[in-house]
PDB file of C-alpha atoms and ligand atoms in Angstrom:
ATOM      1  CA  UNK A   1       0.000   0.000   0.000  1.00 79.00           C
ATOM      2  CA  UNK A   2       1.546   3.392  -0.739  1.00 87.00           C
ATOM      3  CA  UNK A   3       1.911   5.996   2.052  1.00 96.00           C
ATOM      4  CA  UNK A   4      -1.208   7.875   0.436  1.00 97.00           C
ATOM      5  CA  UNK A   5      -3.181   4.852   0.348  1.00 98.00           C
ATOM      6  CA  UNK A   6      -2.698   4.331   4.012  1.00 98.00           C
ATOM      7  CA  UNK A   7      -3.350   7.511   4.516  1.00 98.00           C
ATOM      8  CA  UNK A   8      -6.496   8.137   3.484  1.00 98.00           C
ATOM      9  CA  UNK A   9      -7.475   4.116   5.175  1.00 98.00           C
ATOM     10  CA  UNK A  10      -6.382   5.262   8.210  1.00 98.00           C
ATOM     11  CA  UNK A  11      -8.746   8.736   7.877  1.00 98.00           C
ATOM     12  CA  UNK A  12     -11.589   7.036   6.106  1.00 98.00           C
ATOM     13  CA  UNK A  13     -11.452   4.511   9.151  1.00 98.00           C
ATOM     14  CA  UNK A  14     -11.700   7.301  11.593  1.00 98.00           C
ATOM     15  CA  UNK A  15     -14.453   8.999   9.438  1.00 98.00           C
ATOM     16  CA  UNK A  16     -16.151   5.794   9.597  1.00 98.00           C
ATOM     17  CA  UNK A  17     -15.951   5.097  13.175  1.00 98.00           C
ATOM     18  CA  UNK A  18     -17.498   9.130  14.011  1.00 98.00           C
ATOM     19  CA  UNK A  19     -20.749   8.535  11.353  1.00 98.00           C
ATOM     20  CA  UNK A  20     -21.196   4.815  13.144  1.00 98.00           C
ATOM     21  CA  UNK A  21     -21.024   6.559  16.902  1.00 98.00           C
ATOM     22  CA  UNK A  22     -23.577   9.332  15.350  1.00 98.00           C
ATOM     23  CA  UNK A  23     -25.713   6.735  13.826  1.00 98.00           C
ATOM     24  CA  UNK A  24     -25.893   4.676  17.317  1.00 98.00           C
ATOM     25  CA  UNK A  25     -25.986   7.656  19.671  1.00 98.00           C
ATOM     26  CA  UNK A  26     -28.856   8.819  17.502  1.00 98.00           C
ATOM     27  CA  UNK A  27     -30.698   5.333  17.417  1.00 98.00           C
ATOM     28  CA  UNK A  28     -30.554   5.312  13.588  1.00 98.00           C
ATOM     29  CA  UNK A  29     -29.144   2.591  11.170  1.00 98.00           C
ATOM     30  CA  UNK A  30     -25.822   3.449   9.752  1.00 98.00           C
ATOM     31  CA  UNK A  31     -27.360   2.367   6.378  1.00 98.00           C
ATOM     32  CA  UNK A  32     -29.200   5.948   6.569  1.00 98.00           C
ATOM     33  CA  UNK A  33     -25.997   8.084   6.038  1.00 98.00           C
ATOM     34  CA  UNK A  34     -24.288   7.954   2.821  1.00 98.00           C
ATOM     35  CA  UNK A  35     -20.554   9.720   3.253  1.00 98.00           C
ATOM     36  CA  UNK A  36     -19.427  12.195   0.466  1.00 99.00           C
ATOM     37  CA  UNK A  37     -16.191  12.950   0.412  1.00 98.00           C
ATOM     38  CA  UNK A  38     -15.531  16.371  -0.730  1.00 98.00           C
ATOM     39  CA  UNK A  39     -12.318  15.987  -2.890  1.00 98.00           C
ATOM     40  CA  UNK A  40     -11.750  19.567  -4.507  1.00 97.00           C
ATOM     41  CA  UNK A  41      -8.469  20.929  -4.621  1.00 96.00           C
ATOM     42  CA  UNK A  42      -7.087  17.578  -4.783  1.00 97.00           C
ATOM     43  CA  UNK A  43      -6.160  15.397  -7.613  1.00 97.00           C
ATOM     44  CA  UNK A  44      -7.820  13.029  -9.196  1.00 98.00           C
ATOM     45  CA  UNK A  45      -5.322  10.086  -8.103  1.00 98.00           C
ATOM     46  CA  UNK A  46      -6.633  10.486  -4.582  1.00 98.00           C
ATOM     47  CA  UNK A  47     -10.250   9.667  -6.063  1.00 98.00           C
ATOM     48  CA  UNK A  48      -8.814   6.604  -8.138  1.00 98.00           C
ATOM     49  CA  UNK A  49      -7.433   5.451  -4.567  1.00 98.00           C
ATOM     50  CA  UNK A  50     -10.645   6.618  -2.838  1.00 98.00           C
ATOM     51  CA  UNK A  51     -12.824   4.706  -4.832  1.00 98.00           C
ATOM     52  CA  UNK A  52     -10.544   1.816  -4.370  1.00 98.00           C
ATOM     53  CA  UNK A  53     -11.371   1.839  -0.683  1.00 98.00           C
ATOM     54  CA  UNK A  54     -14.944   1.679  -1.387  1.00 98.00           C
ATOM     55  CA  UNK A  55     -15.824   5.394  -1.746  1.00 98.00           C
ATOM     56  CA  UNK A  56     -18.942   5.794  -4.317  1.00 98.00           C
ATOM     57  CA  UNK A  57     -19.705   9.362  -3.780  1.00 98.00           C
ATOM     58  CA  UNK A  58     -17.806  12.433  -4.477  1.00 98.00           C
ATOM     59  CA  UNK A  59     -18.336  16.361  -4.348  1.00 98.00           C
ATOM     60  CA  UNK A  60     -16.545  18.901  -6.021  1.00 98.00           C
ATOM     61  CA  UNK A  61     -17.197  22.891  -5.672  1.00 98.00           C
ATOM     62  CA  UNK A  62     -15.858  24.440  -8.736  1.00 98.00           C
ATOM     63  CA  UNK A  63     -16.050  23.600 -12.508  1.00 98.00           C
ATOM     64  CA  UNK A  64     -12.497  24.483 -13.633  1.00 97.00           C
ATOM     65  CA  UNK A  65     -11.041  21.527 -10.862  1.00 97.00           C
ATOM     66  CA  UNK A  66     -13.925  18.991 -11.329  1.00 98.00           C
ATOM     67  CA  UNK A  67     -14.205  18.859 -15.229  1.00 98.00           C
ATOM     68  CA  UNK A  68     -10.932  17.328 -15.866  1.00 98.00           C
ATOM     69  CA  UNK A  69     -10.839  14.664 -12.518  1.00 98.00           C
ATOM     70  CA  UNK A  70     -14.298  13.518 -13.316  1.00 98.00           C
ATOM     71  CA  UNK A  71     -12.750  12.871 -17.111  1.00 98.00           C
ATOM     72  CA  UNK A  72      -9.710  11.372 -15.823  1.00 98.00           C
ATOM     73  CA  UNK A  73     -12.221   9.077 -13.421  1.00 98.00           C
ATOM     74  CA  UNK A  74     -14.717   8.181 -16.105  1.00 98.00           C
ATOM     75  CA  UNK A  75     -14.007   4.467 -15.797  1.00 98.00           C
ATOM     76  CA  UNK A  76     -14.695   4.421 -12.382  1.00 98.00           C
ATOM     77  CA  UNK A  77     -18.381   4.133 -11.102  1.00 98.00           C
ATOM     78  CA  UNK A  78     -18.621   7.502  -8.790  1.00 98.00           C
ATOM     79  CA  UNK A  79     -21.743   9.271  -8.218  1.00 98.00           C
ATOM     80  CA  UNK A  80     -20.796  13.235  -8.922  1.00 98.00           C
ATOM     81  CA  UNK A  81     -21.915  15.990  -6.515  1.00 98.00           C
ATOM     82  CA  UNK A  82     -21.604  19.413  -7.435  1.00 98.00           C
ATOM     83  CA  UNK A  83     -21.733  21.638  -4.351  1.00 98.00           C
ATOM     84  CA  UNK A  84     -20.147  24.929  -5.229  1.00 98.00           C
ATOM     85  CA  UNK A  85     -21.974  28.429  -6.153  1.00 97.00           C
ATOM     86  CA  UNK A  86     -22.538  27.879 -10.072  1.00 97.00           C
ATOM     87  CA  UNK A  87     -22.736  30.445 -12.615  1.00 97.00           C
ATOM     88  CA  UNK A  88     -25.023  29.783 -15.859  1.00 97.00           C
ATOM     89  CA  UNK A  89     -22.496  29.868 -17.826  1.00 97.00           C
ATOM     90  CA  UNK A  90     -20.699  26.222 -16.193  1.00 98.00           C
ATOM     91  CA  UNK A  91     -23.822  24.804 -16.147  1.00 98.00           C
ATOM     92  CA  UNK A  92     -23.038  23.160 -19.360  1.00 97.00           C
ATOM     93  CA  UNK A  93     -20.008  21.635 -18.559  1.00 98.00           C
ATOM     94  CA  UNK A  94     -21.197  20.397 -15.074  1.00 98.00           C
ATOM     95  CA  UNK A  95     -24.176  18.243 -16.612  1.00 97.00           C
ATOM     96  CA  UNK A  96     -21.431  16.793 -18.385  1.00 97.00           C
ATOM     97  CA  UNK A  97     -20.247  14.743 -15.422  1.00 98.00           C
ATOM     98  CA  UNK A  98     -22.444  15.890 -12.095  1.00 98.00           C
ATOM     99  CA  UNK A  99     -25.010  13.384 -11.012  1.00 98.00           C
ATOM    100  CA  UNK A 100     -26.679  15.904  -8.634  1.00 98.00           C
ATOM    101  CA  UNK A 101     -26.266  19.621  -7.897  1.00 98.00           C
ATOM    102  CA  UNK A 102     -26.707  19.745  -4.551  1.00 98.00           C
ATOM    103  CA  UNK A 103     -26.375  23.988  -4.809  1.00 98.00           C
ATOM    104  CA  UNK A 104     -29.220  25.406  -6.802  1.00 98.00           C
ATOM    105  CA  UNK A 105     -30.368  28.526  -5.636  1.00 98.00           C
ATOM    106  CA  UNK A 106     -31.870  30.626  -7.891  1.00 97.00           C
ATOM    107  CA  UNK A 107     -34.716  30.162 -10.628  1.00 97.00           C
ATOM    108  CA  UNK A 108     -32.238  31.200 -13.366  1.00 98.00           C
ATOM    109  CA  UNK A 109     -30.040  28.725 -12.760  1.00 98.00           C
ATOM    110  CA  UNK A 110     -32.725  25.662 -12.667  1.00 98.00           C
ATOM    111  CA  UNK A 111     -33.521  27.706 -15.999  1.00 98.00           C
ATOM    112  CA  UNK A 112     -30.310  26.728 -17.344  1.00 98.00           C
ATOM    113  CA  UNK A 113     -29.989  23.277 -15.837  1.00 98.00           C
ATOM    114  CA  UNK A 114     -33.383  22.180 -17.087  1.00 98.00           C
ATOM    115  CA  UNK A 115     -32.037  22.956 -20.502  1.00 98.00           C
ATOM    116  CA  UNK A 116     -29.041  21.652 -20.554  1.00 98.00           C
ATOM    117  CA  UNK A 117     -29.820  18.726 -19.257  1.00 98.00           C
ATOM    118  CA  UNK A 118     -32.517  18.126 -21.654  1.00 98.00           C
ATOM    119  CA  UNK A 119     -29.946  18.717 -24.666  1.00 97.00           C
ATOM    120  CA  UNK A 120     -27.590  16.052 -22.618  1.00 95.00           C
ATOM    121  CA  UNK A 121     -30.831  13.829 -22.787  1.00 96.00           C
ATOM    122  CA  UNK A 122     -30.002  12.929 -19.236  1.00 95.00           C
ATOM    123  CA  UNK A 123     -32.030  13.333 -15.654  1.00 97.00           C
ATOM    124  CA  UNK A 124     -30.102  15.444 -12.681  1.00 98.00           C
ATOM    125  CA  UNK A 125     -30.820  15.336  -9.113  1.00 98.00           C
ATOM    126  CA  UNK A 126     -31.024  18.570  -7.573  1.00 99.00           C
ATOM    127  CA  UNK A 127     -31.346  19.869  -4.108  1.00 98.00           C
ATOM    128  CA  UNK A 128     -31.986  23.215  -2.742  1.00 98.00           C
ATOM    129  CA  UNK A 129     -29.176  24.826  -0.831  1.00 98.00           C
ATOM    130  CA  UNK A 130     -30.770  26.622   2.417  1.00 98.00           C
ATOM    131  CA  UNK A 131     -29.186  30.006   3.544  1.00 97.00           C
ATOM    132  CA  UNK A 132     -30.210  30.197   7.119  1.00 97.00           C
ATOM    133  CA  UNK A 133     -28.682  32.956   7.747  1.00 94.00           C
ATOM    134  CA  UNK A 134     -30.286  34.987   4.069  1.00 94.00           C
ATOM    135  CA  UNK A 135     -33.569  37.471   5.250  1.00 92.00           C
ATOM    136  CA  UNK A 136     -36.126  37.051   3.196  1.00 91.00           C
ATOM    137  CA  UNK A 137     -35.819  37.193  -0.982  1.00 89.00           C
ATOM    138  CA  UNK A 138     -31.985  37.311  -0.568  1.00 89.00           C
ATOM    139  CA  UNK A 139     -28.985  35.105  -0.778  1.00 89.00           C
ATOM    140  CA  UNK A 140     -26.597  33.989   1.386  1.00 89.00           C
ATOM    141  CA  UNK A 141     -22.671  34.940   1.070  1.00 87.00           C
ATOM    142  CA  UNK A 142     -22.134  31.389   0.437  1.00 89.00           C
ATOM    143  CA  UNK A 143     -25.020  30.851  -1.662  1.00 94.00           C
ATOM    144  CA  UNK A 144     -28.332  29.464  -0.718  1.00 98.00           C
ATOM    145  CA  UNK A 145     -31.516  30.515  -1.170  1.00 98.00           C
ATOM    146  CA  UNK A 146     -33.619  32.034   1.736  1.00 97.00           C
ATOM    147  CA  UNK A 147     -35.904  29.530   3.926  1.00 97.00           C
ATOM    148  CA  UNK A 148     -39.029  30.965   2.784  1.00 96.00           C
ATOM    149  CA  UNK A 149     -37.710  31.014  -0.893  1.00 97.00           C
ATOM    150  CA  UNK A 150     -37.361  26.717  -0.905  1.00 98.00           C
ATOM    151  CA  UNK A 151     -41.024  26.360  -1.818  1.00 98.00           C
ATOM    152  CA  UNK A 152     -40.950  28.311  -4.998  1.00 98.00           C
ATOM    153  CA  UNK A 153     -37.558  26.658  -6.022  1.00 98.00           C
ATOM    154  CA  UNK A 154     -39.031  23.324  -5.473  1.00 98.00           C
ATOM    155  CA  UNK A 155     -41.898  23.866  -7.706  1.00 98.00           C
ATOM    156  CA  UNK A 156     -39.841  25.144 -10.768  1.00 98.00           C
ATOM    157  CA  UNK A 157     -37.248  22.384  -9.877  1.00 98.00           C
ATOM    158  CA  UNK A 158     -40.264  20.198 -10.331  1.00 98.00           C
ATOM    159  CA  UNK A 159     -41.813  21.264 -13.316  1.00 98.00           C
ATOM    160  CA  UNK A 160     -38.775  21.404 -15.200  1.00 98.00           C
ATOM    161  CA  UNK A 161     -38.014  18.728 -17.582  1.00 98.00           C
ATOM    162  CA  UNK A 162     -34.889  16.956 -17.256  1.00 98.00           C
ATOM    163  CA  UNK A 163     -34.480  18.100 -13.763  1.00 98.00           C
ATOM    164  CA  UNK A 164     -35.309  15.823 -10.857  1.00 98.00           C
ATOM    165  CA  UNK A 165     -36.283  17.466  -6.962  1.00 98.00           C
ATOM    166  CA  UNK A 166     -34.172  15.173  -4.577  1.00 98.00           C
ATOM    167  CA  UNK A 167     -34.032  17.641  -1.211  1.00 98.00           C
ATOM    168  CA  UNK A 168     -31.942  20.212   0.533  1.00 99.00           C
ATOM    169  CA  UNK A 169     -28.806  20.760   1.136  1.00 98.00           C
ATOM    170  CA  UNK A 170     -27.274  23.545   3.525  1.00 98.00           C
ATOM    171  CA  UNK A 171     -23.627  24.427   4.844  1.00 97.00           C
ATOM    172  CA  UNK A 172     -23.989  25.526   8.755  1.00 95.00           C
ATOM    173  CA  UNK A 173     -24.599  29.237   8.933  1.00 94.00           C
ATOM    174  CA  UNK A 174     -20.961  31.287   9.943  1.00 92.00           C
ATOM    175  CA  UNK A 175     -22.980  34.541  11.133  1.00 90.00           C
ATOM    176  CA  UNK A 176     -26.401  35.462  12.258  1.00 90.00           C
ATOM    177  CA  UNK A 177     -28.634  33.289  15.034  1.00 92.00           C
ATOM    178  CA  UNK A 178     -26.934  29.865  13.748  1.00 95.00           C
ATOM    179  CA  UNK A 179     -23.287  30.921  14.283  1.00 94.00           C
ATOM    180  CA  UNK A 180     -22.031  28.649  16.679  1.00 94.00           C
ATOM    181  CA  UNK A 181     -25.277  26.526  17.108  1.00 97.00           C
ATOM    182  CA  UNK A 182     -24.725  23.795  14.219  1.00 97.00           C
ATOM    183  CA  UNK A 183     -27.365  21.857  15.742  1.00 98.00           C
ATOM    184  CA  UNK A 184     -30.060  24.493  15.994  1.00 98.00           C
ATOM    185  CA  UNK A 185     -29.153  25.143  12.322  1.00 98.00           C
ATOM    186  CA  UNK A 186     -29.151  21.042  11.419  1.00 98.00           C
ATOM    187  CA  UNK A 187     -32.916  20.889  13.288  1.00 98.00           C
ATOM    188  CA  UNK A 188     -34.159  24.205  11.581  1.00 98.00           C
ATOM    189  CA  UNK A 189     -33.358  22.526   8.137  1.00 98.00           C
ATOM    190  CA  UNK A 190     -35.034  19.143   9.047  1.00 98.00           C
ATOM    191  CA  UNK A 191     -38.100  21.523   9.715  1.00 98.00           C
ATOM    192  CA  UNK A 192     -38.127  23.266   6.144  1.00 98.00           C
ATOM    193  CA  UNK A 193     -37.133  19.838   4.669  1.00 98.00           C
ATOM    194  CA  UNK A 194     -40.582  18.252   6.941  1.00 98.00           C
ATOM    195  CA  UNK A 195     -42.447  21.040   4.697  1.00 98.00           C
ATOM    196  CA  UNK A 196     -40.734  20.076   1.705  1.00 98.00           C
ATOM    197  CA  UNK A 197     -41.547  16.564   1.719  1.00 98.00           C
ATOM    198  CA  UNK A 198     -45.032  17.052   2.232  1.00 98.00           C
ATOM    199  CA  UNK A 199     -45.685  18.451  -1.252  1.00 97.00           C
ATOM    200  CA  UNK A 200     -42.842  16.428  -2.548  1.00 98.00           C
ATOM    201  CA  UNK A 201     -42.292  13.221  -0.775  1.00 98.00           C
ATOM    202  CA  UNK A 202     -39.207  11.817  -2.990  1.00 98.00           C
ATOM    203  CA  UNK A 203     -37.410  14.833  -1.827  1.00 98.00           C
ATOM    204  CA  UNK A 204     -36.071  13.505   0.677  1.00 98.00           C
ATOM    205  CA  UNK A 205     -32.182  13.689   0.792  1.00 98.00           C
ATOM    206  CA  UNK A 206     -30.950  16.550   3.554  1.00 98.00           C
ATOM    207  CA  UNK A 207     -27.475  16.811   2.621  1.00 98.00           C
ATOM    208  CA  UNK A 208     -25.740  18.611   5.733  1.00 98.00           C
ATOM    209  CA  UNK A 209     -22.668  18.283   8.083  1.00 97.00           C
ATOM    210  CA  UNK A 210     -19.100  18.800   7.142  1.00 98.00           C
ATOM    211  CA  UNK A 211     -15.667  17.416   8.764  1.00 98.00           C
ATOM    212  CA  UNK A 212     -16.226  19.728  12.069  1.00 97.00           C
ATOM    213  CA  UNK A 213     -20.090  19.336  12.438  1.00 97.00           C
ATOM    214  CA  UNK A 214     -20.943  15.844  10.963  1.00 98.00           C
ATOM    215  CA  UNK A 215     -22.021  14.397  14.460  1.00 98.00           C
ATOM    216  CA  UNK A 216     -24.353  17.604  14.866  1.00 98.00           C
ATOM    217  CA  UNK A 217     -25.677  16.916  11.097  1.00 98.00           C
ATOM    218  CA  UNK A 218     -26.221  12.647  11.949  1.00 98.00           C
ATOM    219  CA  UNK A 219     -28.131  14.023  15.256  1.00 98.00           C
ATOM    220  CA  UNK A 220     -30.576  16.104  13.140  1.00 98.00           C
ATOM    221  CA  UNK A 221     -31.269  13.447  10.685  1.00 98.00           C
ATOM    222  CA  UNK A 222     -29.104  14.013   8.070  1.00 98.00           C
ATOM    223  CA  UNK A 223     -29.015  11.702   4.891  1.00 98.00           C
ATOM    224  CA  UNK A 224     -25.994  12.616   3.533  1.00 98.00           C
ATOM    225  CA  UNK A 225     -22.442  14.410   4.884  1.00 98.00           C
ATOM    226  CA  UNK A 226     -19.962  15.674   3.000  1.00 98.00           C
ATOM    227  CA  UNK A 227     -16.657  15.700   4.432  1.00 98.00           C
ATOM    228  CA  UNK A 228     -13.591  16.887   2.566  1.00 98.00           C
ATOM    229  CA  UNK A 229     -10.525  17.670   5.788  1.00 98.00           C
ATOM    230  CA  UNK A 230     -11.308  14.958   7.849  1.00 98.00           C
ATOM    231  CA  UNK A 231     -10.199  12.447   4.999  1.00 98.00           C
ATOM    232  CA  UNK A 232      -7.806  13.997   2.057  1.00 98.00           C
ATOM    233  CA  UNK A 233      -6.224  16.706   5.085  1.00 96.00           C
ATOM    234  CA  UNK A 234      -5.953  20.260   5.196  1.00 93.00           C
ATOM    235  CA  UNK A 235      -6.758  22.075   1.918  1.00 88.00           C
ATOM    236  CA  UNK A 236      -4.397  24.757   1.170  1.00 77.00           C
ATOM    237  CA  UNK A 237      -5.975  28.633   1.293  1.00 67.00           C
ATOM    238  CA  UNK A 238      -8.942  28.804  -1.108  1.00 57.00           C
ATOM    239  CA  UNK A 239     -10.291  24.794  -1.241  1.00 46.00           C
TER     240      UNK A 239
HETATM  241  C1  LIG B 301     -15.455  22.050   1.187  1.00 67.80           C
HETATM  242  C2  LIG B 301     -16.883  21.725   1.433  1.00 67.80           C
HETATM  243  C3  LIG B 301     -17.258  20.702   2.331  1.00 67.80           C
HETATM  244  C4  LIG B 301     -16.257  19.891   3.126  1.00 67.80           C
HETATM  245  O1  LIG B 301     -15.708  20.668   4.144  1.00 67.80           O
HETATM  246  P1  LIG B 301     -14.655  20.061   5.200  1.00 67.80           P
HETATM  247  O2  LIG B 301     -14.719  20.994   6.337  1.00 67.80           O
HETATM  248  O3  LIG B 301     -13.344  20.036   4.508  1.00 67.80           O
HETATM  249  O4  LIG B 301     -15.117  18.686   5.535  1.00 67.80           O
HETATM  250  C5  LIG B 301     -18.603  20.441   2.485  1.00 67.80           C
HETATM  251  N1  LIG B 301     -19.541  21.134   1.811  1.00 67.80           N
HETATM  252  C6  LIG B 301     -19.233  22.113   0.945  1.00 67.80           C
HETATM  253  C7  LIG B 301     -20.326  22.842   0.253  1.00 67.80           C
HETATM  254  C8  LIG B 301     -17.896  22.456   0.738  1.00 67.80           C
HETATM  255  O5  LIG B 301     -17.595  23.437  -0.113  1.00 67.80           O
END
């Protein structure tokens, strides 16, 4: 096994062994967490070796990084997250290898999607990123739409063709009543994602918790986490 290889074991292990406690602290099955490791910034070898120690999902934030890995890791069988802020004008290239885009935030951009992934005569999972921290009708710094936007976004999202409504996603809140209180923030989006499901009910992925926060995330109910640090290491400045 190369140094890398035993590496990323040994933190996969650990990552393993944190989601498992979560699972039992939390009296839920471990089957009900699916770990995505967040591999931006690093290359695409570390996926090939990744995916040799039984990782099947992978997330990537920008466009200009993930294009070429998810080319050079077309023979392997990875499911493709997208979970950066996207412009319109990447949208093209990202149907050409995400499975779901776990950011969208904006009508415009499930605009573009829709199309695209019509003309790619494919289907892409989408989920809603949450703000908590955006007031009403805005944004959040990290993208995200506002809580009381998700409704509207889930009925375009479902009315467009080629597009496919599979839940929220959010990143826990830096500034504003959530700062500090990852939990709080975890429970608030189980809440809006409660709503969600009742006028959706296949919408039910609620991708949230990150290296720091995953336990908080598995508490809430979480169906997904997407941890990047806690397996490749420490991203240099601007991961
Ligand atoms: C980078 C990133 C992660 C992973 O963060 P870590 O703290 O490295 O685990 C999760 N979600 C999103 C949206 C990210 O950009």
């Amino acid at each position: 096994m190369t140094d890398r290889k035993a590496e990323l074991a040994a933190n996969l292990a650990q990552v393993e062994e944190r989601i498992a406690s979560a699972c039992a602290a939390a009296g839920r099955k471990r089957e009900e967490v699916t770990l995505i490791v967040v591999t931006k910034t690093y290359p695409a070898s570390d996926v090939r070796i990744l995916h040799q120690l039984g990782v099947r999902h992978v997330a990537e934030n920008r466009d200009q990084d993930a294009a070429p890995k998810a080319t050079a890791c077309a023979d392997l069988s990875l499911t493709w997250h997208f979970v950066g802020q996207l412009q319109t004008n990447k949208v093209r290239s990202v149907i050409g290898y995400a499975d779901v885009v776990q950011s969208v935030d904006r009508a415009k951009l499930v605009t573009a999607l829709s199309a695209a992934a019509v003309r790619g005569e494919r289907e892409l999972g989408c989920l809603i990123q949450v703000a908590l921290d955006a007031e009403s009708g805005e944004r959040g710094e990290r993208g995200g739409v506002a809580p009381d936007g998700v409704a509207e976004l889930a009925a375009a999202i479902g009315a467009a063709p080629g597009l496919r409504l599979d839940g929220l996603m959010t990143v826990a809140p830096l500034a504003g009543e959530f700062a500090g209180r990852q939990r709080a923030a975890f429970d608030r989006l189980m809440e809006i994602s409660s709503r969600l499901r009742a006028g959706h009910p296949a919408a039910n992925m609620v991708s949230a918790g990150m290296s720091g926060d995953l336990e908080d995330a598995v508490a809430a109910g979480a169906t997904h986490v997407r941890v990047g640090t806690a397996v490749l290491g420490v991203r240099p400045r601007l991961g």
